[in-house]
XYZ file of C-alpha atoms in Angstrom:
586
model
C -100.365 5.190 -35.612
C -101.937 7.403 -32.939
C -100.163 10.581 -31.823
C -100.844 11.610 -28.227
C -100.302 15.160 -27.048
C -99.132 13.779 -23.721
C -96.149 12.270 -25.579
C -95.632 14.739 -28.427
C -92.454 16.855 -28.322
C -94.383 20.111 -27.996
C -94.683 23.186 -25.823
C -97.098 25.936 -26.762
C -96.660 29.568 -25.722
C -99.399 31.915 -24.551
C -97.541 35.133 -25.423
C -95.993 36.259 -28.699
C -92.171 35.978 -28.743
C -90.516 39.371 -28.432
C -88.573 39.109 -31.705
C -91.512 37.922 -33.838
C -92.981 40.613 -36.099
C -95.485 39.038 -38.484
C -98.393 36.657 -37.741
C -96.792 33.567 -39.295
C -93.618 34.025 -37.259
C -95.543 34.574 -34.024
C -97.931 31.658 -34.512
C -95.443 29.087 -35.772
C -93.252 29.784 -32.751
C -96.137 29.880 -30.275
C -97.667 26.675 -31.638
C -94.360 24.811 -31.449
C -93.858 24.245 -35.177
C -90.416 25.822 -35.414
C -87.691 27.001 -33.040
C -85.053 29.670 -33.614
C -81.482 28.348 -33.759
C -79.736 31.527 -34.978
C -80.739 34.697 -36.878
C -82.528 33.475 -40.007
C -82.005 29.798 -39.089
C -84.772 27.605 -37.635
C -85.188 24.068 -36.376
C -88.231 22.119 -37.527
C -90.114 20.562 -34.623
C -92.406 17.518 -35.137
C -95.574 19.418 -36.090
C -93.714 21.822 -38.367
C -91.815 19.019 -40.037
C -95.042 17.125 -40.763
C -96.495 20.179 -42.518
C -93.263 20.853 -44.387
C -93.146 17.256 -45.637
C -96.789 17.467 -46.749
C -96.039 20.589 -48.782
C -93.066 18.779 -50.300
C -95.412 15.898 -51.104
C -97.827 18.138 -52.999
C -94.965 19.686 -54.967
C -93.422 16.290 -55.708
C -96.733 14.800 -56.879
C -97.373 17.658 -59.287
C -93.789 17.770 -60.584
C -93.857 14.024 -61.226
C -97.258 14.353 -62.889
C -95.730 16.952 -65.217
C -92.938 14.568 -66.183
C -90.148 15.984 -64.022
C -87.459 13.636 -62.701
C -86.180 14.140 -59.165
C -82.535 14.065 -58.186
C -80.498 15.640 -55.393
C -77.297 17.658 -55.597
C -75.056 18.450 -52.636
C -75.485 21.730 -50.780
C -71.687 22.045 -50.425
C -70.384 22.984 -53.859
C -67.071 23.766 -55.587
C -66.256 27.270 -56.791
C -65.348 26.396 -60.388
C -68.836 26.032 -61.977
C -69.916 29.353 -60.460
C -66.794 31.031 -61.850
C -67.798 29.917 -65.362
C -71.058 31.870 -65.059
C -69.527 34.792 -63.079
C -71.912 34.180 -60.194
C -69.089 33.562 -57.712
C -68.625 37.341 -57.784
C -72.112 38.463 -58.937
C -73.786 37.036 -55.838
C -71.636 39.306 -53.682
C -72.131 39.140 -49.922
C -75.244 36.959 -50.233
C -73.070 33.915 -50.912
C -71.815 31.705 -48.073
C -68.163 31.131 -48.993
C -65.745 28.824 -47.188
C -62.511 26.931 -47.690
C -61.800 23.266 -47.093
C -58.749 22.087 -45.160
C -56.656 22.188 -48.360
C -57.588 25.783 -49.063
C -59.961 25.087 -51.927
C -62.853 27.560 -52.288
C -66.317 26.138 -51.643
C -69.794 27.583 -51.257
C -73.147 26.643 -49.796
C -75.549 26.456 -52.737
C -77.946 29.400 -53.109
C -79.299 27.862 -56.327
C -78.093 25.108 -58.656
C -78.286 26.130 -62.328
C -74.615 25.336 -62.792
C -74.883 21.863 -61.281
C -77.901 20.864 -63.377
C -76.226 22.212 -66.508
C -73.012 20.310 -65.796
C -74.962 17.082 -65.218
C -76.747 17.347 -68.568
C -73.467 18.190 -70.297
C -71.777 15.110 -68.821
C -74.581 12.619 -69.453
C -76.439 13.747 -72.593
C -75.134 14.278 -76.131
C -78.028 13.763 -78.574
C -81.265 15.534 -79.429
C -82.933 12.189 -78.735
C -82.203 12.733 -75.035
C -84.170 15.987 -74.939
C -86.413 17.521 -73.781
C -85.787 16.717 -70.129
C -86.931 18.353 -66.892
C -84.965 17.669 -63.707
C -85.801 18.879 -60.219
C -84.729 18.631 -56.603
C -86.119 19.550 -53.193
C -83.255 20.747 -51.075
C -82.006 23.206 -48.474
C -80.494 26.415 -49.877
C -78.299 29.036 -48.240
C -78.128 32.801 -48.710
C -76.446 35.164 -46.291
C -79.324 37.609 -45.964
C -78.187 40.975 -44.618
C -81.386 41.338 -42.590
C -83.120 38.000 -42.068
C -86.618 38.644 -40.770
C -90.121 37.287 -40.355
C -89.076 33.800 -39.312
C -89.080 31.334 -42.200
C -90.384 33.936 -44.653
C -86.894 35.350 -45.165
C -84.196 33.174 -43.683
C -80.581 32.340 -44.371
C -81.388 28.646 -44.701
C -84.562 27.544 -46.485
C -86.088 24.606 -48.331
C -86.687 25.064 -52.038
C -87.822 23.114 -55.059
C -85.792 24.065 -58.101
C -86.301 22.537 -61.515
C -84.665 23.047 -64.893
C -85.841 22.230 -68.372
C -83.496 21.523 -71.281
C -84.828 21.817 -74.846
C -83.301 21.913 -78.304
C -85.413 24.835 -79.512
C -86.996 28.019 -78.257
C -90.391 26.547 -79.109
C -89.577 23.601 -76.858
C -88.645 26.006 -74.065
C -91.986 27.772 -74.467
C -93.742 24.436 -74.010
C -91.685 23.516 -70.918
C -92.336 26.957 -69.449
C -96.093 26.616 -70.032
C -96.121 23.176 -68.371
C -94.337 24.532 -65.293
C -96.668 27.506 -65.134
C -99.732 25.230 -65.118
C -98.083 22.903 -62.580
C -97.417 25.802 -60.224
C -101.041 26.842 -60.456
C -102.150 23.342 -59.449
C -99.689 23.307 -56.533
C -100.759 26.641 -55.080
C -104.443 25.909 -55.646
C -104.126 22.588 -53.804
C -102.430 24.267 -50.858
C -105.162 26.908 -50.735
C -103.129 30.067 -51.337
C -104.524 33.298 -52.804
C -101.983 34.554 -55.352
C -101.353 36.406 -58.605
C -99.059 35.489 -61.500
C -97.012 38.630 -62.089
C -94.639 39.704 -64.806
C -91.194 40.032 -63.251
C -87.584 40.935 -63.926
C -84.921 38.234 -64.205
C -82.217 39.861 -62.089
C -78.999 37.882 -61.547
C -80.668 34.788 -63.008
C -80.578 36.240 -66.503
C -82.758 35.119 -69.366
C -85.824 36.597 -71.012
C -89.385 35.827 -69.907
C -89.912 35.779 -66.166
C -92.979 35.553 -63.927
C -93.460 35.539 -60.174
C -96.213 33.855 -58.202
C -96.999 36.381 -55.468
C -99.240 35.535 -52.529
C -101.428 38.334 -51.219
C -100.139 39.511 -47.834
C -100.121 42.867 -46.068
C -96.743 41.855 -44.623
C -95.202 41.026 -47.990
C -91.938 42.602 -49.066
C -92.996 42.789 -52.720
C -95.347 45.345 -54.180
C -97.245 44.390 -57.301
C -99.923 45.870 -59.493
C -103.144 44.356 -60.775
C -105.216 45.885 -63.554
C -108.765 46.868 -62.707
C -109.715 45.016 -65.897
C -108.182 41.818 -64.519
C -105.931 41.271 -67.541
C -102.548 42.347 -66.144
C -100.420 41.740 -63.051
C -96.763 42.552 -62.512
C -94.191 43.109 -59.836
C -93.614 46.877 -59.614
C -90.036 46.382 -60.826
C -91.381 44.911 -64.071
C -94.145 47.438 -64.750
C -93.623 49.228 -68.057
C -94.786 52.835 -67.961
C -97.370 53.825 -70.552
C -95.451 56.573 -72.358
C -97.249 59.472 -74.060
C -96.748 60.096 -77.764
C -93.896 62.329 -78.890
C -94.884 65.927 -79.553
C -93.815 68.384 -82.249
C -91.096 70.777 -81.136
C -91.699 73.439 -83.751
C -93.478 76.494 -82.403
C -92.733 75.843 -78.751
C -91.480 78.949 -76.876
C -87.833 79.093 -75.948
C -86.870 77.998 -72.447
C -86.584 80.859 -69.970
C -84.388 80.898 -66.895
C -86.230 82.486 -63.993
C -85.101 83.343 -60.502
C -86.893 81.026 -58.053
C -85.901 81.973 -54.483
C -86.153 79.232 -51.871
C -87.585 76.732 -54.387
C -85.387 73.733 -53.724
C -88.392 71.407 -53.286
C -91.040 70.476 -55.846
C -93.760 71.838 -53.550
C -92.018 75.197 -53.241
C -91.353 75.318 -56.983
C -95.023 74.715 -57.853
C -96.082 77.375 -55.332
C -93.652 79.849 -56.944
C -94.951 79.023 -60.428
C -98.574 79.614 -59.462
C -97.675 82.839 -57.673
C -96.037 84.024 -60.892
C -98.918 83.179 -63.197
C -97.483 79.925 -64.533
C -99.973 77.072 -64.710
C -97.978 74.104 -63.430
C -98.416 71.080 -61.228
C -95.843 68.752 -59.712
C -96.164 66.401 -62.708
C -94.954 69.245 -64.980
C -91.632 69.522 -63.167
C -88.556 67.332 -63.369
C -86.657 65.821 -60.480
C -83.021 65.519 -61.513
C -81.279 63.029 -59.261
C -77.536 62.714 -59.494
C -76.303 59.147 -59.102
C -73.177 57.089 -59.659
C -73.640 53.995 -61.814
C -71.226 51.090 -61.608
C -71.546 48.940 -64.731
C -69.204 45.906 -64.767
C -69.548 45.750 -68.572
C -67.879 49.163 -69.056
C -64.113 48.623 -69.248
C -61.085 50.895 -69.577
C -58.261 50.494 -72.087
C -56.655 47.855 -69.868
C -59.823 45.787 -69.830
C -60.648 46.629 -66.212
C -64.032 47.926 -65.002
C -64.024 51.736 -64.896
C -65.990 51.814 -61.644
C -68.768 54.230 -60.602
C -69.563 56.937 -63.163
C -71.653 60.074 -62.702
C -75.161 60.110 -64.252
C -78.483 61.857 -63.764
C -81.941 60.285 -63.525
C -84.966 62.361 -64.542
C -88.464 61.587 -63.228
C -91.643 63.696 -63.060
C -91.837 65.813 -59.933
C -95.012 64.164 -58.658
C -93.145 60.853 -58.300
C -90.579 59.530 -55.866
C -87.569 57.508 -56.922
C -88.217 53.759 -56.635
C -84.754 52.384 -56.034
C -85.791 48.781 -56.692
C -87.220 49.724 -60.086
C -84.062 51.612 -60.963
C -81.886 48.704 -59.820
C -83.902 46.305 -61.987
C -83.634 48.640 -64.977
C -79.874 48.989 -64.641
C -79.122 45.284 -64.001
C -76.326 44.110 -63.902
C -75.113 47.628 -63.107
C -75.622 49.024 -59.617
C -76.057 52.593 -58.453
C -75.762 54.884 -55.448
C -76.913 58.441 -54.900
C -74.227 61.064 -55.316
C -72.812 62.460 -52.080
C -71.520 65.797 -50.879
C -68.031 65.012 -52.207
C -69.415 64.434 -55.702
C -71.177 67.819 -55.685
C -68.054 69.511 -54.393
C -65.940 67.921 -57.145
C -68.163 69.136 -60.008
C -68.952 72.854 -60.150
C -71.803 72.300 -62.649
C -73.742 70.377 -59.988
C -75.752 73.002 -58.102
C -77.548 71.268 -55.253
C -81.289 71.814 -55.366
C -81.108 73.293 -58.875
C -79.586 70.509 -60.971
C -81.008 70.372 -64.502
C -80.480 68.199 -67.562
C -78.767 70.865 -69.720
C -75.550 70.911 -67.708
C -75.435 67.128 -67.777
C -75.430 66.940 -71.566
C -72.921 69.800 -71.779
C -70.505 68.014 -69.433
C -70.783 64.515 -70.899
C -72.889 63.114 -68.055
C -75.343 60.446 -69.276
C -79.014 61.342 -68.906
C -81.388 58.545 -67.856
C -85.044 59.526 -68.074
C -88.494 58.242 -67.213
C -90.525 57.120 -70.294
C -92.795 60.154 -69.834
C -89.887 62.421 -70.786
C -90.588 62.040 -74.516
C -89.353 64.191 -77.356
C -91.265 67.464 -77.398
C -92.403 67.288 -73.758
C -91.976 70.550 -71.865
C -90.785 70.793 -68.264
C -89.770 73.043 -65.419
C -86.341 71.916 -64.226
C -83.245 73.201 -62.515
C -81.280 75.825 -64.461
C -77.930 74.701 -63.007
C -77.417 77.878 -61.028
C -78.413 78.759 -57.490
C -82.088 79.739 -57.071
C -82.855 79.529 -60.789
C -85.111 77.188 -62.751
C -85.650 76.807 -66.478
C -89.273 77.200 -67.591
C -90.352 75.420 -70.761
C -87.348 73.107 -71.044
C -88.081 70.807 -74.011
C -86.786 67.260 -74.345
C -85.076 66.735 -77.700
C -84.394 70.435 -78.112
C -82.854 71.748 -74.909
C -81.507 68.440 -73.670
C -81.150 64.879 -74.917
C -82.127 61.655 -73.220
C -79.430 58.989 -73.509
C -81.302 56.113 -71.880
C -84.961 55.478 -71.003
C -85.233 53.929 -67.560
C -87.995 52.780 -65.206
C -87.176 54.554 -61.965
C -90.332 56.325 -60.764
C -92.786 54.978 -58.231
C -95.991 53.469 -59.555
C -99.154 55.230 -58.396
C -102.512 53.565 -57.891
C -104.709 54.712 -60.763
C -101.890 54.800 -63.343
C -102.920 53.478 -66.780
C -102.560 49.710 -67.028
C -99.820 48.571 -69.440
C -102.406 46.170 -70.890
C -104.288 49.153 -72.274
C -107.373 48.305 -70.212
C -108.285 50.098 -67.010
C -105.904 51.344 -64.364
C -103.681 49.610 -61.832
C -104.251 48.811 -58.176
C -101.355 48.281 -55.775
C -101.068 45.245 -53.508
C -98.483 43.688 -51.192
C -97.309 40.147 -51.666
C -94.845 37.408 -50.813
C -92.950 35.608 -53.538
C -93.923 31.921 -53.633
C -92.311 30.916 -56.881
C -90.431 32.320 -59.837
C -90.179 30.881 -63.339
C -87.619 31.994 -65.927
C -86.912 31.367 -69.562
C -83.149 31.378 -69.130
C -82.310 30.712 -72.754
C -78.680 29.786 -73.349
C -76.936 31.873 -70.702
C -75.753 28.874 -68.697
C -75.408 26.325 -71.490
C -73.264 28.822 -73.420
C -71.125 29.645 -70.389
C -70.554 25.947 -69.664
C -70.185 24.951 -73.344
C -73.002 22.403 -73.462
C -73.154 20.894 -76.962
C -75.877 18.511 -78.165
C -75.991 16.931 -81.627
C -79.184 17.890 -83.468
C -81.087 15.855 -86.095
C -78.508 16.816 -88.729
C -75.532 15.856 -86.593
C -74.702 19.510 -85.971
C -73.471 20.625 -82.567
C -76.170 22.796 -80.974
C -76.468 24.572 -77.636
C -79.702 23.620 -75.797
C -81.917 26.212 -74.164
C -82.949 26.219 -70.513
C -85.749 27.192 -68.193
C -85.419 27.615 -64.430
C -88.330 27.226 -62.019
C -88.267 27.679 -58.237
C -90.711 27.293 -55.361
C -89.953 28.292 -51.781
C -91.308 25.297 -49.895
C -90.554 26.438 -46.359
C -91.730 29.927 -47.314
C -94.986 28.422 -48.622
C -95.701 27.112 -45.140
C -95.267 30.595 -43.702
C -97.444 32.081 -46.445
C -100.295 29.705 -45.598
C -99.938 30.741 -41.951
C -100.029 34.415 -43.011
C -103.179 33.982 -45.062
C -104.986 31.406 -42.890
C -105.100 32.389 -39.246
C -107.351 34.237 -36.847
C -106.926 35.802 -33.430
C -106.950 32.327 -31.849
C -104.282 30.628 -33.930
C -103.489 28.801 -37.150
C -106.115 27.525 -39.592
C -104.534 24.813 -41.738
C -106.132 23.480 -44.936
C -106.678 19.709 -44.951
C -104.059 19.156 -47.659
C -101.084 20.204 -45.526
C -102.269 20.155 -41.900
C -100.013 18.104 -39.603
C -103.127 16.118 -38.635
C -106.613 16.233 -40.075
C -108.454 15.760 -36.784
C -107.722 16.925 -33.235
C -109.583 14.937 -30.572
C -109.769 16.382 -27.063
C -111.445 14.970 -23.980
C -112.833 17.877 -21.953
C -114.651 15.663 -19.477
C -112.868 14.248 -16.432
C -115.085 11.177 -16.527
C -112.934 8.087 -17.158
C -115.622 6.794 -19.490
C -115.150 9.867 -21.678
C -111.397 9.246 -21.846
C -111.987 5.638 -22.847
C -114.527 6.745 -25.449
C -112.023 9.309 -26.762
C -109.394 6.625 -27.206
C -111.895 4.372 -28.942
C -112.867 7.221 -31.274
C -109.254 7.958 -32.088
C -108.632 4.295 -32.893
C -111.703 4.256 -35.147
C -110.565 7.403 -36.955
C -107.109 5.940 -37.384
C -108.566 2.720 -38.766
C -110.615 4.806 -41.206
C -107.376 6.260 -42.587
C -107.582 9.675 -40.959
C -104.620 11.413 -39.393
C -105.491 12.228 -35.800
C -103.814 13.791 -32.798
C -105.291 12.926 -29.388
C -105.184 15.397 -26.502
C -105.141 12.852 -23.692
C -103.354 15.061 -21.156
C -105.005 14.096 -17.830
C -104.152 17.149 -15.707
C -104.791 19.862 -18.265
C -107.972 21.940 -17.964
C -110.592 21.957 -20.740
C -109.907 25.660 -21.349
C -106.225 25.037 -22.044
C -107.076 22.113 -24.313
C -109.484 24.283 -26.296
C -106.927 27.089 -26.663
C -104.240 24.654 -27.787
C -106.581 23.084 -30.334
C -107.295 26.532 -31.795
C -103.625 27.561 -31.725
C -102.392 24.362 -33.402
C -104.960 24.828 -36.152
C -105.989 21.323 -37.246
C -108.911 21.533 -39.712
C -111.322 19.607 -37.468
C -111.560 19.197 -33.703
C -113.789 16.669 -31.938
C -114.533 17.626 -28.339
C -115.874 15.082 -25.863
C -117.408 17.370 -23.250
C -120.563 17.645 -21.165
C -122.858 16.561 -24.005
C -121.031 13.256 -24.233
C -123.214 11.899 -21.430
C -126.092 12.263 -23.893
C -124.156 10.513 -26.662
C -123.167 13.707 -28.463
C -119.830 15.351 -29.311
C -118.824 18.774 -30.609
C -117.336 18.850 -34.117
C -115.526 22.140 -34.556
C -114.557 23.166 -38.080
C -111.502 25.366 -37.575
C -112.338 28.870 -38.665
C -115.967 27.879 -39.233
C -119.013 26.538 -37.484
C -119.401 24.121 -34.573
C -121.682 21.123 -35.062
C -123.278 18.856 -32.472
C -123.019 15.316 -33.804
C -124.057 11.943 -32.421
C -120.926 10.168 -31.234
C -121.707 7.213 -33.475
C -121.935 9.425 -36.567
C -118.825 11.533 -36.148
C -116.478 9.274 -38.132
C -118.767 9.273 -41.148
C -119.290 13.036 -40.854
C -115.535 13.641 -40.802
C -115.016 11.355 -43.786
C -117.590 13.449 -45.630
C -115.943 16.749 -44.661
C -112.393 15.657 -45.426
C -113.474 14.289 -48.795
């Protein structure tokens, strides 16, 4: 079947849309692949849908090759399964909730662990049925507070989610490894540059967790890569290399010193140097007062106690990384203390808060891993314009919890023990989890083992953002002229344009298109009669097909231009172009 641009439902734009921020958003809109329907919600136009379906095809082929079995659950789901796992409330405002005409609570599925688990519970009962891996490709819904960047972060998106069910932890390890290798094949086929990064599990729960992050300057995720090439992790999952504990004996007693106008780390270091104290920012402690809300902490009536005062200690040369702290506290949440909190507690002296008053007043102390026993610090003395010099952890104050809360710096020691870390920006393509028995326990899934004993199976969860993958390819593969699609997922492999007004050239173009079609190539034909060659060239570059054949002035000599998108331009005899394209496409 031949697709003609004169008939294709397509309008390209010469200017970037006003609300588009990142290259993929700009180009996919300009090239007529998608169209905005509402904030974070997009329609798929013919070219965009072809690419989306091709990405789905790659994912489906590799999942089937791995042994996965495809099914499809509804997007409109009942509340009850999500109550069993507490995710009806844990998802918070991100969940699209609604009621049917009878008042029953429903939701639009953000993810489907509960549904897969319920299906296995209903249909399987013996160890002979396992292991099994089930997957679906389906639209998901999350009420993003700030949808942005087109289909990179939307409220409606297409996702592949799969789930493995095994009788043993060893079986789960095997299923996890198979998915990991399958994801590598998928992303390699699509031509994406990515890293496999250690990650946190978040609301998903479980133990082992890795993210596949695509390199992108516009990515929302920051990750680290070791200079030795043996470690990569999302910053939220980076484990700080802690120094060894030090002996306390013989250390001088802490001394409270007046430090006028030293409310900032910079001013404090300047004061120290002016007073003969050798100190840098890394020798000081930032003491940040927060309120932590842990749903697991209950009062005598069994109700959550709500936000509780705490302090977080990090070295003074670091800033607080709120995402790292959130990940460390999961499922608890936190907020910075406000003016009312300082006013309500006279031991909180703004600008001079230290860890001693926290311990004395029963306030939990959360500290960076560098705050080891025997380490000495300059910190607030809990009175106005005073700091404590030589405050020793384990002697002058106690650390109740070690927490990852400080920003990672480029050049920090790699957790692998080899080299240092480099920082990069990325976009999450996929996430794989070893869930364990969180969901099978919650939903009471029981399978009879080889001895006839009732056993709870273990699960893995594995997701790929399919619509996001399309945007990622556009982010990584474009130039100042437009999109540059890889052959595997391009809407069409070849773009044929007639840039010669000669009727013979148009007839030859049609004949070429028919020959390419007969040879099994996917081709789009720019047969628009009243469009200038310049516009046709610009559209061909914007649309981004891997190969463009131009019938222009040289056609009179029996030659055509073969343009490799993002590469060189070849002059090829018209009679040889089909064979040349077959060779290039492979």
